[in-house]
XYZ file of C-alpha atoms in Angstrom:
577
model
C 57.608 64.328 36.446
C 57.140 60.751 36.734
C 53.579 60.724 34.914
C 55.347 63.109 31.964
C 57.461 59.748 31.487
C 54.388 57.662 31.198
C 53.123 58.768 27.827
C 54.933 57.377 25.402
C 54.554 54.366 26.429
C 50.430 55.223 26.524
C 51.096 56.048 23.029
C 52.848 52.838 21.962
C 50.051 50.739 23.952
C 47.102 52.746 21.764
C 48.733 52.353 18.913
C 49.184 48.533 19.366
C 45.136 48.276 19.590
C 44.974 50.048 16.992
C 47.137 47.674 14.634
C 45.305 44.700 15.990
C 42.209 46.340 15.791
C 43.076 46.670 11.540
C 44.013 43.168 12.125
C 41.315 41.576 12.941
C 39.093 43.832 10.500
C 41.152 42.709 7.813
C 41.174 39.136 8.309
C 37.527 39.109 8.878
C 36.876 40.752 5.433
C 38.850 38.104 3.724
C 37.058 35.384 5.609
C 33.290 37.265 4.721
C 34.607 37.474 1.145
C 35.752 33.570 1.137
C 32.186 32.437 2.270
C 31.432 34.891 -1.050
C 33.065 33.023 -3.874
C 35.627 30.680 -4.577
C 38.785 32.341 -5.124
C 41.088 30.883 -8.817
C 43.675 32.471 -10.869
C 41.938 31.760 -14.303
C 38.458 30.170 -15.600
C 37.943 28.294 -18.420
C 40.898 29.619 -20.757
C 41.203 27.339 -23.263
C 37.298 28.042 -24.234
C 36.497 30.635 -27.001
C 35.381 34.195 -25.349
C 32.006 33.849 -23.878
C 28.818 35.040 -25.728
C 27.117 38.308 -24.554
C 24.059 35.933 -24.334
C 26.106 34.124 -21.389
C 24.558 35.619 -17.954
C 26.441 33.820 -15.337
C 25.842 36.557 -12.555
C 22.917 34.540 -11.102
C 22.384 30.792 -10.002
C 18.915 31.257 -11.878
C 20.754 32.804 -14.818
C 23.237 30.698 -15.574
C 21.127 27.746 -15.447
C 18.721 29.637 -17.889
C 21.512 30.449 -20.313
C 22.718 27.191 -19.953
C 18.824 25.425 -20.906
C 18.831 28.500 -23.733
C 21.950 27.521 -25.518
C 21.418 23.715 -24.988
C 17.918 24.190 -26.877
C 19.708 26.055 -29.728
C 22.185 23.270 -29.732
C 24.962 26.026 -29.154
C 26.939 23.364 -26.734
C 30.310 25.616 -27.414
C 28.789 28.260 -25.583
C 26.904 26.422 -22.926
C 30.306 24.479 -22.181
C 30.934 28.227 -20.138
C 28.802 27.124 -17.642
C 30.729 24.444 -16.988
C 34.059 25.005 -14.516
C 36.476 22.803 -16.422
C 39.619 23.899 -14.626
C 40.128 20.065 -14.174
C 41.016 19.798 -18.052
C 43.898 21.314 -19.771
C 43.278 24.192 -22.230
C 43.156 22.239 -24.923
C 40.826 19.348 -23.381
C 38.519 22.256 -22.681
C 38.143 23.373 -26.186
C 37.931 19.636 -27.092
C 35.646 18.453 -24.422
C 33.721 21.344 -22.994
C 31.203 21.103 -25.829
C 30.579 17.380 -25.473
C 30.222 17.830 -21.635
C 27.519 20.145 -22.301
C 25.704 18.462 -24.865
C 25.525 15.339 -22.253
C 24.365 17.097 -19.402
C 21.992 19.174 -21.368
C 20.523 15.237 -21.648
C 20.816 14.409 -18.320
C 18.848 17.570 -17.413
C 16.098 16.498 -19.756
C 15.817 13.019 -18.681
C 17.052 12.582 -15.407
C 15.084 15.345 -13.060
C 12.219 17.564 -13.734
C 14.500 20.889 -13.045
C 12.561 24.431 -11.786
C 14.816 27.083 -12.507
C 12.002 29.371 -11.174
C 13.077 27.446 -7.694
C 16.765 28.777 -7.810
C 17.949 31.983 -6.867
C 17.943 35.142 -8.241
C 20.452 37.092 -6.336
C 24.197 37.231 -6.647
C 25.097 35.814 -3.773
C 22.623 33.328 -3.426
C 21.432 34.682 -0.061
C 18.896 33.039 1.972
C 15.600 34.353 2.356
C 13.023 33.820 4.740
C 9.734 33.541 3.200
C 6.471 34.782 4.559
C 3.719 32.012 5.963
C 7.165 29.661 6.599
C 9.184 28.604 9.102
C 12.539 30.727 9.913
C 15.879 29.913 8.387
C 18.246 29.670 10.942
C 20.808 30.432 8.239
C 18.490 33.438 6.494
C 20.500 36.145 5.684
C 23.896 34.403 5.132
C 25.234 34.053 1.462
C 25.896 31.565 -0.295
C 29.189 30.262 -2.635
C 28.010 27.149 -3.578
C 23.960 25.369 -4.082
C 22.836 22.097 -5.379
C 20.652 22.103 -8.093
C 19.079 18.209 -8.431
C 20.780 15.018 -7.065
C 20.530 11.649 -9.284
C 20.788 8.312 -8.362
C 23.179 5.790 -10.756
C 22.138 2.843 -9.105
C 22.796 3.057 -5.539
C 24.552 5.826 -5.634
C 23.621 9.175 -5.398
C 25.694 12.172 -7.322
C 24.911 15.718 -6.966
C 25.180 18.288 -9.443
C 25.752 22.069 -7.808
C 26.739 25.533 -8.600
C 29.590 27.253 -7.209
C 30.759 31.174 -7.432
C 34.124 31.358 -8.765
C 36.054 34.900 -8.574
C 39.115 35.101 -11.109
C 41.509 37.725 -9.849
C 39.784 41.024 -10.047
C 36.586 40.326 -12.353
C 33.141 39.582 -11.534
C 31.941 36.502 -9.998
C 30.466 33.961 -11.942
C 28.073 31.057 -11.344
C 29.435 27.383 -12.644
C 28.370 24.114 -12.621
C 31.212 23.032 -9.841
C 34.297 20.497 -11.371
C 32.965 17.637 -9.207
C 30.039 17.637 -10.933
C 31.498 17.850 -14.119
C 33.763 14.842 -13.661
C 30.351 13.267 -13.182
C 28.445 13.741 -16.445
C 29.784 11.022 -18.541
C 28.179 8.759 -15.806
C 25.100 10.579 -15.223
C 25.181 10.256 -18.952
C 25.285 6.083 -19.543
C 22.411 6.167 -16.780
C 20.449 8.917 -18.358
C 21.638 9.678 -21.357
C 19.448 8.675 -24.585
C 18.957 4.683 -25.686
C 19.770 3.497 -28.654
C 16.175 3.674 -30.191
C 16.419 6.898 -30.287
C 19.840 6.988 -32.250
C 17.425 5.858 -35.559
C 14.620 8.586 -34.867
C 14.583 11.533 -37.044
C 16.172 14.469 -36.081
C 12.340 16.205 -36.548
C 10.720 14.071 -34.786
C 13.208 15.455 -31.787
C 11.775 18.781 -31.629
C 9.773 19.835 -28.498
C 6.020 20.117 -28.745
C 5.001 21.461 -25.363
C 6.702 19.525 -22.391
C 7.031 16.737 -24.552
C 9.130 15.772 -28.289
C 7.079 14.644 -31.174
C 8.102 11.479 -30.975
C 7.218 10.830 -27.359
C 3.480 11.780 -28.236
C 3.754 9.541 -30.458
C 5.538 6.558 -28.657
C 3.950 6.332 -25.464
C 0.599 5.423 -25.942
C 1.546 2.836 -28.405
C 3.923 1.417 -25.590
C 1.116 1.962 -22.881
C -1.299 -0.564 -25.260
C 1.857 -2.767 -25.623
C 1.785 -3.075 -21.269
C -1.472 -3.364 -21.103
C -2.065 -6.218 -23.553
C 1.318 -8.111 -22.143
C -0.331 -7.302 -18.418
C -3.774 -8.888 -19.756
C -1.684 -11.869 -21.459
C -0.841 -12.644 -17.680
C -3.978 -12.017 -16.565
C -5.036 -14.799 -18.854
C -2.987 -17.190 -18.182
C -2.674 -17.062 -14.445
C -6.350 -17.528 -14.274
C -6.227 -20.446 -16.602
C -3.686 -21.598 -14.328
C -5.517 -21.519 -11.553
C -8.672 -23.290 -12.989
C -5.622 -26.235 -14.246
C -5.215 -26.643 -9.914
C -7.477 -29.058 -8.367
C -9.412 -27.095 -6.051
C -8.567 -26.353 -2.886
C -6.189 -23.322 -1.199
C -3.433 -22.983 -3.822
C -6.477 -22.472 -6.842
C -8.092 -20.130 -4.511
C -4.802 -18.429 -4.020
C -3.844 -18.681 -7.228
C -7.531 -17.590 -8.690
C -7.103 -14.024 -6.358
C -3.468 -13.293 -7.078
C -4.195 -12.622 -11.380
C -4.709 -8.950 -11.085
C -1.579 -8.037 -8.832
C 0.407 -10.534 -10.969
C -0.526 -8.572 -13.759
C 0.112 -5.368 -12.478
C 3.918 -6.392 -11.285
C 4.612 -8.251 -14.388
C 3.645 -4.861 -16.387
C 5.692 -2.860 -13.785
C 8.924 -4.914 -14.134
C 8.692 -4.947 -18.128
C 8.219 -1.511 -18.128
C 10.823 -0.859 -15.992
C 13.389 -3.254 -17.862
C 12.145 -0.999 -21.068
C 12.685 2.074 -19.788
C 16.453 1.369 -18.476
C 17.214 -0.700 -21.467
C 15.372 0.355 -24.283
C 13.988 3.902 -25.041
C 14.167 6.555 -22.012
C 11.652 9.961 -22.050
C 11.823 13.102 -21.070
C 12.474 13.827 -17.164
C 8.564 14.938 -16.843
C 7.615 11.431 -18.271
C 10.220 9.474 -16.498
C 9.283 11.043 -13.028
C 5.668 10.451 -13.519
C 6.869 6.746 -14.296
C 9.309 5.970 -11.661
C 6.462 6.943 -9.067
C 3.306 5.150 -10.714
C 5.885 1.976 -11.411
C 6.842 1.962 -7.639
C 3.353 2.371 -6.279
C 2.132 -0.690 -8.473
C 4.973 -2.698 -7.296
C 4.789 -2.080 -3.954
C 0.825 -2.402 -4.050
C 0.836 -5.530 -6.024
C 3.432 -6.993 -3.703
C 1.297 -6.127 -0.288
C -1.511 -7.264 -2.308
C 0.091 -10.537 -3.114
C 1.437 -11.073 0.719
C -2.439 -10.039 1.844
C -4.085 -12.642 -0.443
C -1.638 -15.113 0.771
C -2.589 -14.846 4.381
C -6.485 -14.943 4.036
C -5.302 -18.381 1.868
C -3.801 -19.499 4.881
C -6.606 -18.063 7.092
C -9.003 -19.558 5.146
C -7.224 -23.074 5.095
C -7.190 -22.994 9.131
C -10.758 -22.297 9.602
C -11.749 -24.973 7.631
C -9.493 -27.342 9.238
C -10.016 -26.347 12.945
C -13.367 -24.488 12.658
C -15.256 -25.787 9.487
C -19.002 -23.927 8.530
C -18.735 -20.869 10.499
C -21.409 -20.965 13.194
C -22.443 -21.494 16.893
C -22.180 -25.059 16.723
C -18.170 -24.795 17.280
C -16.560 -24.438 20.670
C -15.491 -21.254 21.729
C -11.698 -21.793 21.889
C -12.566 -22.550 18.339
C -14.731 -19.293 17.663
C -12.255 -17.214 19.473
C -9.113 -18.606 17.786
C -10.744 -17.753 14.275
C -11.833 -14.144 15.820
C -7.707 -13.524 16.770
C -6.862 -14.734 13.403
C -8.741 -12.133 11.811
C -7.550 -9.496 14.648
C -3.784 -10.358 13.511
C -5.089 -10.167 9.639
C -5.540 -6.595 10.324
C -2.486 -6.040 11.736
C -0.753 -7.525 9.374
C -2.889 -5.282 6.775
C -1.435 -2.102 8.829
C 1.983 -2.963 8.943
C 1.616 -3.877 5.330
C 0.114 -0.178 4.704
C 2.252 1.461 6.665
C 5.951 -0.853 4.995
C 4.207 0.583 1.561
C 3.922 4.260 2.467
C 7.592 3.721 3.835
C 8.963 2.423 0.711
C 7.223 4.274 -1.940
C 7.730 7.740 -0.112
C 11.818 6.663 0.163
C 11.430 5.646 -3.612
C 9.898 9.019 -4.842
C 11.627 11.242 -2.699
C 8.391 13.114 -2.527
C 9.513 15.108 0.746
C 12.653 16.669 -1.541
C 10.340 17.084 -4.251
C 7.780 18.802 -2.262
C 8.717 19.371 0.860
C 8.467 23.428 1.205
C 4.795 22.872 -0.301
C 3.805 20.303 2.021
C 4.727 21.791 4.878
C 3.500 25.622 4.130
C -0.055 23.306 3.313
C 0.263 20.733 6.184
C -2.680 22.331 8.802
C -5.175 22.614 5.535
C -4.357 18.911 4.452
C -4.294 17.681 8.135
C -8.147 19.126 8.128
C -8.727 17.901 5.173
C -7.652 14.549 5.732
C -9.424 14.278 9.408
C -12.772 15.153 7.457
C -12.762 13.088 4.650
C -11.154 9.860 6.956
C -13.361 10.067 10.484
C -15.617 7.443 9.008
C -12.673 5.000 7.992
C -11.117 6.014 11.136
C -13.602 5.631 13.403
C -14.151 1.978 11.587
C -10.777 0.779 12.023
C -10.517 1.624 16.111
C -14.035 0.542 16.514
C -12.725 -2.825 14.587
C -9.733 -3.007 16.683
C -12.250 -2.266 20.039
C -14.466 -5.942 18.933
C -11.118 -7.688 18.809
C -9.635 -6.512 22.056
C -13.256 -6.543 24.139
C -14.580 -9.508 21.720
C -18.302 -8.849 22.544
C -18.893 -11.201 19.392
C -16.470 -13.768 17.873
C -16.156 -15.305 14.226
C -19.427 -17.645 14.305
C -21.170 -16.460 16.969
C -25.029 -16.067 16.580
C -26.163 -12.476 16.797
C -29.651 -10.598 17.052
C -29.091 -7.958 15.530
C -32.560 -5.465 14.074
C -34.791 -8.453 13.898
C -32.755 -10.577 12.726
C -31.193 -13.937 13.310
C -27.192 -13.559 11.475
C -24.040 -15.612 11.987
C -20.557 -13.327 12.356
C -18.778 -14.221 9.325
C -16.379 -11.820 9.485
C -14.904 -8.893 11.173
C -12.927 -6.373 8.999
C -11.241 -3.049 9.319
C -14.195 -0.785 8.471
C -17.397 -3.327 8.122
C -18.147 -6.868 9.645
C -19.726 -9.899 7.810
C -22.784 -10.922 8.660
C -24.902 -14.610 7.382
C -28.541 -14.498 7.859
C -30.183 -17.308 8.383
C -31.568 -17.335 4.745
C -28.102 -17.597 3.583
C -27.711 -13.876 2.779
C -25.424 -11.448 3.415
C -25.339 -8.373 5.334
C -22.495 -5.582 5.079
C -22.615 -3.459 8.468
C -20.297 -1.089 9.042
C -18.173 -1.020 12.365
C -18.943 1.916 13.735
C -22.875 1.291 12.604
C -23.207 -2.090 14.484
C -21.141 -0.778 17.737
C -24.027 2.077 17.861
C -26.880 -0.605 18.018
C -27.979 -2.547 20.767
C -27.568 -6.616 19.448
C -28.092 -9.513 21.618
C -25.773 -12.400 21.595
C -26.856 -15.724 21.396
C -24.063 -17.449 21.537
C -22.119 -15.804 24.681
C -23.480 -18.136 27.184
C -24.673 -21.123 25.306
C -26.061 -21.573 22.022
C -29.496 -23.543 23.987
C -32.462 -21.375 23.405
C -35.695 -22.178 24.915
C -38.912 -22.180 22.414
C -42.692 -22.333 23.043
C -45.562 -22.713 20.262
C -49.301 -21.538 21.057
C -52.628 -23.347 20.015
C -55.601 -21.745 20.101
C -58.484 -24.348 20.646
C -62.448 -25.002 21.851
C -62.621 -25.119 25.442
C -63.869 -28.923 25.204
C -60.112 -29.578 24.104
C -58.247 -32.337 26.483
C -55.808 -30.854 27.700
C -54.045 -33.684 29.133
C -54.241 -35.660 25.985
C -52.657 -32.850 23.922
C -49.717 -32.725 27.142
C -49.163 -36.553 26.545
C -49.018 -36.442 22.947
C -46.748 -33.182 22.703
C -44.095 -35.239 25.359
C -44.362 -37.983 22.482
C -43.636 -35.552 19.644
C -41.376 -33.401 20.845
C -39.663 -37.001 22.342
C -38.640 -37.835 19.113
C -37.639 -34.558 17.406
C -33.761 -35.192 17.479
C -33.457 -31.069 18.206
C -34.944 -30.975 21.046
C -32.858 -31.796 24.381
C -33.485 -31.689 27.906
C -36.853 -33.451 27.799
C -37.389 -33.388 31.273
C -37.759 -29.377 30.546
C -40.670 -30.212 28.587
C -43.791 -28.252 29.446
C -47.530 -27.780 28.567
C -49.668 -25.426 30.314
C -53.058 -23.423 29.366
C -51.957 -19.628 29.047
C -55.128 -18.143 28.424
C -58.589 -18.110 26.888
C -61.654 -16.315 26.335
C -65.317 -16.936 25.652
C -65.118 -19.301 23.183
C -61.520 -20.570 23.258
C -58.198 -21.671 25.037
C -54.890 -21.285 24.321
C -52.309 -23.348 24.945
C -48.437 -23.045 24.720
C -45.785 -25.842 24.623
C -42.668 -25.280 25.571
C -39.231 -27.190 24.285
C -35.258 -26.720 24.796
C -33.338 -27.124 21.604
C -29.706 -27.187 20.958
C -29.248 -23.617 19.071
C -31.949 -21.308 17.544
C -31.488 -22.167 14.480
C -32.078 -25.832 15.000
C -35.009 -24.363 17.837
C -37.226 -22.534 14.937
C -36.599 -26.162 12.684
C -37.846 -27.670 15.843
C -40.889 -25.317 16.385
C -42.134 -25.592 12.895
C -42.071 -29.794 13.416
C -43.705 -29.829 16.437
C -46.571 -27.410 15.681
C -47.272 -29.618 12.108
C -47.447 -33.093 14.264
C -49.878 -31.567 16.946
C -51.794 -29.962 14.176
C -52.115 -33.492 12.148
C -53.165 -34.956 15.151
C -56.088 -32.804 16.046
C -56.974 -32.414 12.361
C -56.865 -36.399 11.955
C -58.139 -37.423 15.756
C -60.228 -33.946 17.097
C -61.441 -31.788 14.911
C -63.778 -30.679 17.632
C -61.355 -29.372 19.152
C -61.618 -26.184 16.655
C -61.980 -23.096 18.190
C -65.654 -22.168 17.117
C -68.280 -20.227 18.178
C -71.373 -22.228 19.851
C -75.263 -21.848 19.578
C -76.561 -23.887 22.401
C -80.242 -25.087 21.238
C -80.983 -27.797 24.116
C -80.353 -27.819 27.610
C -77.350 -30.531 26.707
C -74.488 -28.000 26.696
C -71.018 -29.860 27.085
C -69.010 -26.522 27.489
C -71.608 -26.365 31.080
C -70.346 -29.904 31.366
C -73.703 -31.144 31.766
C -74.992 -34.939 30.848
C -76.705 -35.725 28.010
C -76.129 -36.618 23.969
C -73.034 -35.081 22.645
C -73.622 -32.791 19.515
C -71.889 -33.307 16.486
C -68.803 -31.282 15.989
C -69.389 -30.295 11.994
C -73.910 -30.058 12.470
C -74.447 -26.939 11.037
C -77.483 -26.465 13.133
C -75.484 -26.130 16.519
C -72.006 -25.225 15.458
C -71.341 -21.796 13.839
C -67.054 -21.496 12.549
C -65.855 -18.642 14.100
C -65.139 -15.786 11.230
């Protein structure tokens, strides 16, 4: 009896659910259908009925229709595209047109604009696309998408589509009323100069991605640059020539190309914001070759101004780069050129910075680069392991310093002075005063022998080869007294003469001497070897190495008593061949 009493309050609690349940169904419809569309009373009512030409049921349609009727110059019929619920009805019929003729402009001159890129469905939906990363928000439509973003100075303003819904009809893609109340800016900025106010109205037609007249105008104002870059050119150079030499011509001398090349950048610039403006392919290419050449020509500029300074501190603390220096000297130079090429990566890497923020490549491209980073990261690492195995083999000589700026090197035969260590080759200075370009990773490889780690002293020794009736004592005295006097050759007490071998006929004889560096060593060598030889030519010239015919039972080479023969008879001395 008591449980019969129950149910209808059971029923009243079911039904309950059941209300909510509706509820909450409901009111999550009407949210689904708000992240569909904008929801308005009206659209646009004080514009003339829309042409059947008109497709506004797509993002990519409505911007087609919108380029379509632009390029017909029907700007009463592209002003549809437009939301202009903003204006009044009347300032719609008034303005709408006028609003569309500018942005068609701004569209043509501001941003290169893909309307392959935008999409194709209704609601915009978000698609994940094969080979690419996943969309967290894939699968969710979409009431509202941007379409470019310009910059008036430094200020950015965004031009987007939204989907409206009036009441019960079909949505519609617009170009969004905050972007509208934006054209007549986006207009001044972008909008056409006055030189082209006085060109023909034929001249304005398109001819491929470009107008007639732009064919026409810019190569005549790419010769105008290019002479006013080679004007400065000119005249920097003669500037620097008008500096007495010294650092600031040398600086001067090196700077004329990147002078140029900003000069032309700026002017061109100036031109293209003040003058006569292009269309939005022209402009883009530009803006990015104008901001690579004036960030390169500043770096440039900065680089050249701190091998001027580097060059102005070796020759005041280090002079002719060689041995002859101290080390503190040699290694002070070496760090210098270690913090040139960190300056020279910061510089590189500031420049990649601010060009890439200039462009906005990553917008531009971004989907592309990344769906084609791992074949350009292979790419890359092929074509740059030499340069990169330069530059860390580079930055491995200035942290272990194995050689410094200066220091004399053996390196394949031959005698070379570091002049330089770079990021992918070093500097070498023969001894003949020419110059050998190694690269890094090439002179690492190879063993090299240092003369200049310890000390830059290099013991020498010189060989005669004379008759074994040459004094050998004499020729000791007389080397002490040459070598005595050559102002090269230190340590004398290291002076030494000894008899290193001989044969049947001969002796030989080395001298040895301790000079101050090689270089001054060979100098030393060659002096030496000329004095002893005048001295046997002028004093002994019996002391020839020749080949003897003994013909008497007086032989001096026996050492036995008797006449001495005479060194040049022909009938007891035979030259040796």
């Amino acid at each position: 009896m008591k449980a019969n009493g129950l149910w209808p309050a059971w029923m009243v609690l079911i039904a309950a659910l059941l209300f909510s349940s509706v509820c909450v169904a409901q009111t999550q419809g009407e949210e689904s259908e708000d992240n569909r569309w904008f929801a308005v009373d009206e659209v646009n009512t004080g514009l003339e009925e829309a042409p059947e030409d008109v497709n506004l049921i797509t993002p990519r349609e409505a911007i087609r229709s919108f380029q379509t009727l632009a390029d017909n110059e029907e700007f009463a019929a592209a002003a549809h595209v437009l939301n202009l619920s903003d204006l009044s009805p009347a300032e719609q019929r008034e303005q709408g047109p006028e609003l569309a003729k500018q942005l068609a402009e701004v569209f043509k001159r501001g941003e290169l604009l893909n309307v392959a890129n935008l999409p194709g469905r209704r609601d915009a939906l978000i698609e994940n696309t094969a080979g690419q990363e996943p969309n967290p928000q894939a699968g969710q439509p979409r009431r509202d998408l941007e379409i470019t973003s310009l910059k008036v100075g430094s200020d950015t303003y965004d031009i987007r589509l939204g989907r409206y819904r009036a009441g019960d009809q079909d949505p519609v893609w617009l170009i969004m009323s905050d972007s509208v109340s934006s054209i007549p800016l986006l207009y001044k900025e972008y909008g056409p100069s006055m030189l082209e106010e006085h060109i023909p109205e034929r001249f304005k037609e398109s001819l491929g991605v470009l107008m007639i007249w732009e064919w026409i105008a810019i190569p005549i104002f790419l010769i105008l640059v290019a002479l006013m870059g080679w004007g400065v050119y000119r005249f920097v150079g003669l500037l620097a020539e008008l500096i007495p030499s010294g650092a600031k011509s040398i600086f001067v001398g090196r700077i004329k190309g990147p002078m140029a090349l900003i000069m032309m950048s700026l002017v061109t610039q100036m031109v293209l914001d003040y003058v006569v403006s292009f269309s939005a392919i022209a402009m883009g290419t530009f803006r990015v070759v104008l901001t690579a050449i004036l960030a390169w020509g500043a770096a440039t500029i900065a680089l050249r101004l701190v091998d001027t300074i580097m060059l102005r501190m070796t020759r005041r603390l280090v002079g002719e780069i060689d041995d002859t220096k101290s080390r503190d000297e040699r290694r002070l130079l070496t760090s210098l050129y270690a913090l040139r090429r960190v300056i020279i990566l910061i510089t590189v890497i500031a420049v990649s910075v601010y060009v890439l923020s200039q462009v906005q490549i990553f917008e531009t491209l971004g989907l592309s680069i990344l769906a084609s980073a791992s074949v350009l990261a292979v790419l890359v690492g092929i074509a740059g392991q030499a340069m990169l195995g330069n530059i860390l083999s580079s930055f491995q000589l200035s942290l272990a310093k194995p050689i410094r700026i200066g220091d004399l090197v053996m390196f394949e035969g031959q005698w070379c002075y570091v002049e330089g260590i770079f990021y992918t080759f070093i500097r070498l200075r023969s001894w003949d005063e020419r110059r050998l370009i190694v690269p890094v990773t090439y002179f690492v490889s190879k063993p090299f022998e240092n003369l200049s780690v310890k000390s830059t002293k290099m013991y020498r020794f010189l060989e005669l080869t004379l008759h074994l009736s040459a004094d050998v004592e004499l020729l000791r005295q007389t080397f002490l007294d040459v070598a005595k006097d050559e102002e090269n050759v230190i340590e004398h007490h290291k002076l030494l003469c000894y008899v290193t071998g001989q044969t049947a006929t001969a002796q030989i004889i080395t001298f040895y001497l301790m000079t101050s560096d090689p270089l001054a060593g060979w100098v030393a060598e060659m002096n030496v070897r000329e004095k002893l030889l005048a001295f046997i030519r002028d004093n002994h010239p019996d002391w020839w190495p020749r080949d003897v015919m003994v013909i008497s039972h007086n032989d001096i080479a026996r050492g036995e008593p008797g006449k001495r023969s005479t060194p040049l008879d022909s009938a007891d001395v035979k030259p040796s061949e």
